[in-house]
Amino acid sequence: MTLFRRKAKHLQTGDAAEQRALAHLEHQGLSLVERNFRCKLGELDLVMRDGEALVIVEVRFRKSEHFGGALASVTPQKQARIVAATQHYVIIKRLNALAVRFDVVALAGDGQIQWIKNAFQT
């Protein structure tokens, strides 16, 4: 009898991408507030602080650019879910006084990391 199930490969890949993105952002001076916040409105991959700003980071990984790459996968619908989840997060954590910024960290199959500050607005 097994007590633990292995994560699916795509989930393991996503976790590894988030860990790489987190390490990159911490190296740039940001600090982690919360990871993988989930609510009925959506999920926030990384919630970080950059000085007095709350930074919501969407982490995207794509092996290739064949279907548009990681950045192209952050559609307007995905952005709307991130914004809605962020509004909920800010209310329940009582962080209304902080400025909020939405960043995207795109990781490519060749190891490149691209950090886009202010990737989209509310």
PDB file of C-alpha atoms in Angstrom, residues 31-88:
ATOM      1  CA  SER A  31      10.886  38.911  -0.644  1.00  0.00           C
ATOM      2  CA  LEU A  32       8.328  36.122  -0.570  1.00  0.00           C
ATOM      3  CA  VAL A  33       5.035  36.784   1.207  1.00  0.00           C
ATOM      4  CA  GLU A  34       3.055  33.743   0.079  1.00  0.00           C
ATOM      5  CA  ARG A  35       3.209  30.975  -2.482  1.00  0.00           C
ATOM      6  CA  ASN A  36       0.307  29.365  -4.357  1.00  0.00           C
ATOM      7  CA  PHE A  37      -2.549  31.310  -2.777  1.00  0.00           C
ATOM      8  CA  ARG A  38      -5.820  29.752  -3.928  1.00  0.00           C
ATOM      9  CA  CYS A  39      -9.391  30.940  -3.657  1.00  0.00           C
ATOM     10  CA  LYS A  40     -12.572  30.382  -5.654  1.00  0.00           C
ATOM     11  CA  LEU A  41     -11.612  33.286  -7.923  1.00  0.00           C
ATOM     12  CA  GLY A  42      -8.236  31.929  -8.985  1.00  0.00           C
ATOM     13  CA  GLU A  43      -4.658  31.262  -7.922  1.00  0.00           C
ATOM     14  CA  LEU A  44      -1.682  33.520  -7.294  1.00  0.00           C
ATOM     15  CA  ASP A  45       1.608  31.745  -7.987  1.00  0.00           C
ATOM     16  CA  LEU A  46       3.863  34.059  -5.974  1.00  0.00           C
ATOM     17  CA  VAL A  47       2.961  36.993  -3.751  1.00  0.00           C
ATOM     18  CA  MET A  48       6.061  39.073  -3.065  1.00  0.00           C
ATOM     19  CA  ARG A  49       7.164  42.436  -1.700  1.00  0.00           C
ATOM     20  CA  ASP A  50       9.340  44.888  -3.558  1.00  0.00           C
ATOM     21  CA  GLY A  51       9.879  47.695  -1.088  1.00  0.00           C
ATOM     22  CA  GLU A  52       6.416  49.029  -0.274  1.00  0.00           C
ATOM     23  CA  ALA A  53       4.775  47.349  -3.275  1.00  0.00           C
ATOM     24  CA  LEU A  54       2.906  44.068  -3.231  1.00  0.00           C
ATOM     25  CA  VAL A  55       3.961  42.132  -6.328  1.00  0.00           C
ATOM     26  CA  ILE A  56       1.745  39.425  -7.768  1.00  0.00           C
ATOM     27  CA  VAL A  57       3.838  37.135  -9.953  1.00  0.00           C
ATOM     28  CA  GLU A  58       2.439  34.786 -12.577  1.00  0.00           C
ATOM     29  CA  VAL A  59       5.000  32.110 -13.438  1.00  0.00           C
ATOM     30  CA  ARG A  60       4.787  30.555 -16.898  1.00  0.00           C
ATOM     31  CA  PHE A  61       6.889  27.760 -18.355  1.00  0.00           C
ATOM     32  CA  ARG A  62       6.925  26.554 -21.936  1.00  0.00           C
ATOM     33  CA  LYS A  63       9.310  24.054 -23.501  1.00  0.00           C
ATOM     34  CA  SER A  64       9.123  25.865 -26.829  1.00  0.00           C
ATOM     35  CA  GLU A  65       7.701  28.932 -28.516  1.00  0.00           C
ATOM     36  CA  HIS A  66       5.668  26.709 -30.859  1.00  0.00           C
ATOM     37  CA  PHE A  67       2.320  27.802 -29.386  1.00  0.00           C
ATOM     38  CA  GLY A  68       3.342  31.365 -28.588  1.00  0.00           C
ATOM     39  CA  GLY A  69       5.602  30.803 -25.623  1.00  0.00           C
ATOM     40  CA  ALA A  70       5.096  31.500 -21.953  1.00  0.00           C
ATOM     41  CA  LEU A  71       4.170  35.174 -22.219  1.00  0.00           C
ATOM     42  CA  ALA A  72       1.475  34.583 -24.811  1.00  0.00           C
ATOM     43  CA  SER A  73      -0.207  32.143 -22.425  1.00  0.00           C
ATOM     44  CA  VAL A  74      -1.160  34.936 -20.002  1.00  0.00           C
ATOM     45  CA  THR A  75      -4.394  35.710 -21.819  1.00  0.00           C
ATOM     46  CA  PRO A  76      -6.801  38.542 -20.923  1.00  0.00           C
ATOM     47  CA  GLN A  77      -9.012  35.913 -19.248  1.00  0.00           C
ATOM     48  CA  LYS A  78      -6.086  34.672 -17.144  1.00  0.00           C
ATOM     49  CA  GLN A  79      -5.226  38.267 -16.251  1.00  0.00           C
ATOM     50  CA  ALA A  80      -8.823  38.864 -15.115  1.00  0.00           C
ATOM     51  CA  ARG A  81      -8.681  35.804 -12.817  1.00  0.00           C
ATOM     52  CA  ILE A  82      -5.374  36.974 -11.351  1.00  0.00           C
ATOM     53  CA  VAL A  83      -6.772  40.461 -10.728  1.00  0.00           C
ATOM     54  CA  ALA A  84      -9.924  39.048  -9.080  1.00  0.00           C
ATOM     55  CA  ALA A  85      -7.903  36.708  -6.837  1.00  0.00           C
ATOM     56  CA  THR A  86      -5.602  39.611  -5.951  1.00  0.00           C
ATOM     57  CA  GLN A  87      -8.521  41.829  -4.944  1.00  0.00           C
ATOM     58  CA  HIS A  88      -9.756  39.047  -2.663  1.00  0.00           C
TER      59      HIS A  88
END
